[in-house]
Every structure is written in structure tokens, then in C-alpha cells.
Amino acid sequence: MKINNHYTELSSNYLFADIAKKVQAFKAENPKAEVISLGIGDVTQPLCPAVIEALHKAADEMGQSATFRGYGPEQGYDFLRNAIVDNDFKARCINIGADEIFVSDGAKSDTGNFQELLAADCVVAVTDPVYPVYVDSNIMAGRRIVKLPCTAENNFVPALPQGGKNSSSGEVGRGLVIYLCYPNNPTGTVLPRAELKKWVDYALANDALIFYDAAYEAFIQHKDIPHSIYEIEGARRCAVEFHSFSKTAGFTGIRCGYTVVPKDLRVKSEELRVKNLTLNQLWNRRQCTKFNGTSYLSQRAAEAIYTPDGKQQIKATIAYYMDNARMMREALTGMGFKVYGGIDAPYLWVGTPRGMSSWDFFDWMLHSAHVVCTPGSGFGLSGEGFVRLTAFGTHENTEKALHRIANRL
Ligand code: PLP
């Protein structure tokens, strides 16, 4: 047999595994130390009561022959697709149909899998630093990747890729795919409407496709920051959008999200044109072949977050996390750190002091304050000199961690 050699090109170090190893070694040497993690992006608050009620109800239905459900539609049940359309799109005056929504088991799978629809010679543009799934899934497919640095100097707004379809010498030509994630993981920064419009206009002018990861849209606090790329005129013709209930409603263990594939996505492909096919149809075909739907229980649980009680309850949990973010921003800024993000996102991007490297500062935080952060360099070269902190801890632990950092400086 022969393997797909591109797998051997993947970076062998998995960031969170390396962090876990270091933390384990520290704990083995310091068994009495109480280590607080402000590193990994998992949530700490339990599911809200509306979701628990829906889960119980769905479990009871599964135990009765009259209401038992087996395989569901690969695209998701209508009750959830309709709730998504009504609440996430219609309520914002965005025109998206239920047949453009594909319910998933989370955004990781779909952001990783969607590239299967692209030709191997497409060029992929990603921000640097970046959520690693976009890069690794395209390395596995053997694609060329262009990095768009996001630094304090450019205010974490990436420059448009050089070149484009009309350039003979540019970095990218035809077949460009751009991954954007806003609010951003890891920097916690956002893209204002006027900036996002530049990307939509660029994509339309250059026949590029945008993959827009909106996993953290529920954390946006300011009215002028777009929750969906479809708030921008023309985005239906150039963008696929990914959503996740993981952080919005604590579904990291339940697993549910969705992907929007508009029917009028304008993909310049002779093959699609001749066969009169759309990207929506291709994704549907792919899902029907490789995915057997998200569990009925997860979809009923997700539906519950769109009820009046559910909405209010998840809002309260998001406010809890954003209060952590505020507390962290204020305390760390007061200690003299350069802090970005944490206003419309649950992540803070903190400059390391005195030119320390990301990993040196990680070691200092672990050994001096017994606090775990995530080294920025693990998200890309431009992440060097930063660490990522998350607001997903408990108030008590977050406060304690901040006190310890202040005392050890
Ligand atoms: N996209 C981004 C930017 C993320 O940070 C994450 C999770 O950390 C995901 C997608 C995946 O989320 P899910 O749990 O829905 O797979």
C-alpha cells in the first residue's frame, strides 16, 4: 500500500499535547501546586436548563416506539434548520433559506472537510496566527498555503492577498480560497463591517471563495461588528459560513453546529456550469456520502437555545465569560501588559514582557504563577511574542490566576 504522503508534511508537534506534557511534568515535580488553566479553549459552565430539559424530553421520545427516531436527514432536521434561519438570519434581515443550512457535529469537522470540494491546485490563504485546522486539513490535501500576517502593526487586520486573477506575477492566481475567522481565535480581535466588505469585494473581483468561521459570533458586544458575512452585500455569491454551538451554548461535549452554503455561490468552474451543479449540491452530495447526521438529541438541544428561555440563559453564560474577559483585560493592562482582544471575543492576545519568547513566557507563567496559557507561536510565526488567554474559566479561578500573576511580576 501507499499512504498519502502529505500527512508526513504535517508539523509533528501538536500544540496542546506539548502544553499538556509540560504541565504534567510540572505537576509531577510540584504535587502540591494548584495549577489554573487559562489555556485550552474548552468551556467550564454547564449546559443551561432549557437545553437539559430538551435533552430529557428527546431521550424519553427515543424510548417510545411512537416517537423513536433512527437515522435522521443528513442535512439536519427541519425544526433546527428553521430555528437557525429565523433567529440567526431573518432576525438580522439576512436572506438565507433552510435548504442552505447544513447541520453539523461542530465547526471543526466542517471547516476541516469543506476543502474536499476544492481542486488540489487551489491556493489557500490563511491569517497568521491561525486556528490550525484550516492549515492542516489543506496540507493533508497537498495545497499551497499563503500566510497573511496579523500583527499589532496592522491592528490584526490582514492585508488582501497580493495578485489575484488579473495579475500574472502575483502570489496568488485563479483558484484562491481565503479562510477568515471573526471574532478571531486566537487573537480575540474582530473585523469591522467596512474591513469585511473589502474582503467580499476582493473575493467577488477575483473569483475567490471565502470560508468564514463565525464560531464566536455570539460573543460580539458591539452593534457595528457583523455577526455573519452575509450582512455584507454580495457575500452570498462568494462565501461559505461555519457556525458552532460549542462556545455559544457549552456544546463542546454535546456536539452541534451548522454550515451555510448559499445556492447562488458563484464558483467559476466549467464542470459545474456544464452539469448545472452548485456548490450547495456538491456539499449535500458529500455529506450524504460521508456523514450520517448529527444526533437527534443534540439537534433538539440546539433547538432549545432558540427558545425565549434558552436565549436568555445562554446570554447569561456568555455575559459570565465576558465578565472574565473584562476582568482579565483590566488587570493585565494595569500590570503593564499589551492586551488585545477580549472585548468582542472570549480570547485575549497578550504581548510577552521584555521581548520574551512565547514559550519562555509560558514557562514563567507556569513555574512562577502556576497558570497555564497558550504560546502564541503555536498558532503561527506571527504569534511569536504573544500568549493567548481564554475567558472560559470560572470567575474564582480567573481572579486567583490574575492575583498570582500580579504578585509574581
Ligand atoms: N473554529 C474555531 C475558530 C474554533 O476555535 C473552534 C474550536 O475551538 C472550532 C471552529 C471548532 O468548534 P467545534 O467544537 O464546533 O468543532
Coordinates of C-alpha atoms in Angstrom, one line a residue, residues 169-383:
S169 CA 3.2 37.9 -11.3
G170 CA 1.2 38.0 -8.1
E171 CA 1.4 35.5 -5.2
V172 CA -2.0 34.0 -6.0
G173 CA -3.8 33.5 -9.2
R174 CA -7.1 31.8 -10.0
G175 CA -8.5 29.3 -7.6
L176 CA -8.0 31.3 -4.4
V177 CA -9.7 30.3 -1.2
I178 CA -9.5 32.5 1.9
Y179 CA -10.2 31.4 5.4
L180 CA -11.3 34.2 7.7
C181 CA -12.3 33.7 11.4
Y182 CA -14.0 36.6 13.2
P183 CA -14.2 37.2 16.1
N184 CA -10.8 35.6 15.8
N185 CA -9.2 32.7 17.5
P186 CA -6.5 33.2 18.7
T187 CA -6.2 37.0 18.7
G188 CA -9.7 37.8 20.0
T189 CA -9.9 40.7 17.5
V190 CA -12.8 41.5 15.2
L191 CA -13.2 42.8 11.7
P192 CA -15.4 45.9 11.4
R193 CA -18.0 46.0 8.7
A194 CA -16.0 48.2 6.4
E195 CA -13.0 45.9 6.6
L196 CA -15.1 42.8 6.0
K197 CA -16.7 44.5 2.9
K198 CA -13.2 44.8 1.4
W199 CA -12.8 41.0 1.6
V200 CA -16.1 40.4 0.0
D201 CA -15.4 42.9 -2.8
Y202 CA -11.9 41.4 -3.3
A203 CA -13.4 37.8 -3.5
L204 CA -16.0 38.9 -6.0
A205 CA -13.5 40.8 -8.1
N206 CA -11.0 37.9 -8.1
D207 CA -13.4 34.8 -8.2
A208 CA -12.1 33.8 -4.8
L209 CA -14.1 31.8 -2.3
I210 CA -14.2 32.9 1.4
F211 CA -14.6 30.3 4.2
Y212 CA -15.9 32.4 7.1
D213 CA -15.7 30.9 10.5
A214 CA -18.2 32.6 12.8
A215 CA -17.7 30.2 15.7
Y216 CA -17.5 33.1 18.2
E217 CA -20.2 35.5 16.8
A218 CA -22.3 35.1 20.0
F219 CA -19.6 36.9 22.0
I220 CA -19.8 40.1 19.9
Q221 CA -20.9 43.0 22.2
H222 CA -20.7 46.0 19.8
K223 CA -23.6 46.6 17.3
D224 CA -21.3 47.7 14.4
I225 CA -19.4 44.4 14.3
P226 CA -21.0 41.9 11.8
H227 CA -22.2 38.6 13.2
S228 CA -22.4 37.0 9.8
I229 CA -20.5 37.7 6.5
Y230 CA -23.9 37.7 4.8
E231 CA -24.6 41.1 6.4
I232 CA -22.3 42.3 3.6
E233 CA -23.8 42.8 0.2
G234 CA -22.6 40.2 -2.3
A235 CA -21.4 37.7 0.3
R236 CA -24.0 35.1 -0.8
R237 CA -22.1 34.9 -4.1
C238 CA -18.6 34.3 -2.6
A239 CA -18.8 32.9 1.0
V240 CA -19.5 29.7 2.9
E241 CA -20.0 30.3 6.7
F242 CA -19.4 28.0 9.6
H243 CA -21.1 28.2 13.0
S244 CA -20.7 26.3 16.2
F245 CA -22.8 25.9 19.3
S246 CA -19.7 24.8 21.3
K247 CA -18.9 28.1 22.9
T248 CA -22.3 29.8 22.3
A249 CA -24.1 27.3 24.5
G250 CA -21.5 25.0 26.0
F251 CA -21.9 22.2 23.4
T252 CA -18.2 21.1 23.3
G253 CA -19.3 17.7 24.6
I254 CA -22.8 17.6 23.0
R255 CA -21.5 18.4 19.5
C256 CA -23.6 20.5 17.1
G257 CA -23.0 23.4 14.7
Y258 CA -24.0 24.3 11.1
T259 CA -22.6 25.4 7.8
V260 CA -24.3 27.8 5.4
V261 CA -23.8 27.1 1.7
P262 CA -25.8 29.7 -0.3
K263 CA -27.3 28.4 -3.6
D264 CA -26.0 31.4 -5.6
L265 CA -22.4 30.9 -4.7
R266 CA -20.6 31.9 -7.9
V267 CA -17.9 29.3 -8.4
K268 CA -16.2 29.7 -11.7
S269 CA -16.0 26.1 -12.8
E270 CA -16.6 24.8 -16.3
E271 CA -17.5 21.4 -15.0
L272 CA -20.1 22.8 -12.6
R273 CA -21.5 25.0 -15.3
V274 CA -21.8 22.2 -17.9
K275 CA -23.5 19.9 -15.4
N276 CA -25.6 22.7 -14.0
L277 CA -24.4 22.0 -10.4
T278 CA -23.9 24.3 -7.5
L279 CA -21.6 24.1 -4.5
N280 CA -24.6 23.7 -2.3
Q281 CA -25.4 20.5 -4.3
L282 CA -21.9 19.2 -4.1
W283 CA -21.7 19.7 -0.3
N284 CA -25.0 18.0 0.0
R285 CA -23.7 15.1 -2.0
R286 CA -20.5 14.9 0.1
Q287 CA -22.5 15.0 3.3
C288 CA -24.9 12.3 2.2
T289 CA -22.0 10.1 1.3
K290 CA -19.8 10.6 4.3
F291 CA -21.9 11.9 7.2
N292 CA -25.0 10.3 8.8
G293 CA -26.4 13.4 10.5
T294 CA -26.0 14.9 13.9
S295 CA -27.7 13.0 16.7
Y296 CA -31.4 13.8 17.3
L297 CA -30.7 14.6 21.0
S298 CA -28.0 17.2 20.0
Q299 CA -30.3 18.8 17.5
R300 CA -33.2 19.1 20.0
A301 CA -30.7 20.5 22.5
A302 CA -29.6 23.1 19.9
E303 CA -33.2 24.0 19.1
A304 CA -33.8 24.8 22.8
I305 CA -31.2 27.6 22.7
Y306 CA -33.5 29.5 20.3
T307 CA -36.5 29.4 22.7
P308 CA -37.1 32.6 24.8
D309 CA -35.8 30.8 28.0
G310 CA -32.8 29.3 26.1
K311 CA -31.8 32.6 24.6
Q312 CA -31.9 34.4 27.9
Q313 CA -30.0 31.5 29.7
I314 CA -27.1 31.3 27.1
K315 CA -26.9 35.1 27.1
A316 CA -26.3 35.0 30.9
T317 CA -23.5 32.4 30.5
I318 CA -21.8 34.4 27.7
A319 CA -22.0 37.5 29.9
Y320 CA -20.3 35.5 32.7
Y321 CA -17.4 34.7 30.4
M322 CA -17.2 38.2 29.0
D323 CA -17.0 39.5 32.6
N324 CA -14.0 37.3 33.0
A325 CA -12.6 38.8 29.8
R326 CA -13.1 42.3 31.1
M327 CA -11.5 41.5 34.5
M328 CA -8.5 40.0 32.6
R329 CA -8.2 43.0 30.3
E330 CA -8.3 45.5 33.1
A331 CA -5.9 43.6 35.4
L332 CA -3.3 42.7 32.8
T333 CA -3.4 46.2 31.3
G334 CA -2.9 47.6 34.8
M335 CA 0.1 45.3 35.2
G336 CA 1.6 46.9 32.1
F337 CA 0.9 44.1 29.6
K338 CA -0.1 45.0 26.0
V339 CA -3.5 43.3 25.7
Y340 CA -5.6 42.8 22.5
G341 CA -9.0 41.2 22.0
G342 CA -11.3 40.2 24.9
I343 CA -13.9 42.9 24.0
D344 CA -16.0 41.1 21.4
A345 CA -14.4 37.7 21.9
P346 CA -13.6 35.3 24.7
Y347 CA -9.8 35.3 23.9
L348 CA -7.1 37.8 24.9
W349 CA -3.9 38.1 23.0
V350 CA -1.2 39.3 25.4
G351 CA 2.2 40.6 24.4
T352 CA 5.0 38.9 26.3
P353 CA 7.1 41.3 28.5
R354 CA 10.7 42.4 27.8
G355 CA 10.8 40.6 24.4
M356 CA 10.4 37.1 26.0
S357 CA 9.5 34.4 23.5
S358 CA 6.0 32.9 23.8
W359 CA 7.4 29.6 25.2
D360 CA 9.7 31.4 27.7
F361 CA 6.7 33.4 29.0
F362 CA 4.6 30.2 29.1
D363 CA 7.3 28.6 31.3
W364 CA 7.5 31.7 33.5
M365 CA 3.7 31.7 34.0
L366 CA 3.6 28.0 34.8
H367 CA 6.6 28.0 37.2
S368 CA 6.0 31.4 38.9
A369 CA 2.2 31.8 38.9
H370 CA 1.1 28.2 38.3
V371 CA -1.0 29.5 35.5
V372 CA -1.3 27.8 32.0
C373 CA -1.5 30.0 28.9
T374 CA -1.2 29.1 25.2
P375 CA 2.0 30.2 23.5
G376 CA 1.1 32.4 20.5
S377 CA 3.9 30.9 18.4
G378 CA 1.9 27.7 18.3
F379 CA -0.6 29.4 16.1
G380 CA 1.9 30.6 13.5
L381 CA 5.1 32.6 13.1
S382 CA 3.4 35.9 13.7
G383 CA 2.1 34.7 17.0

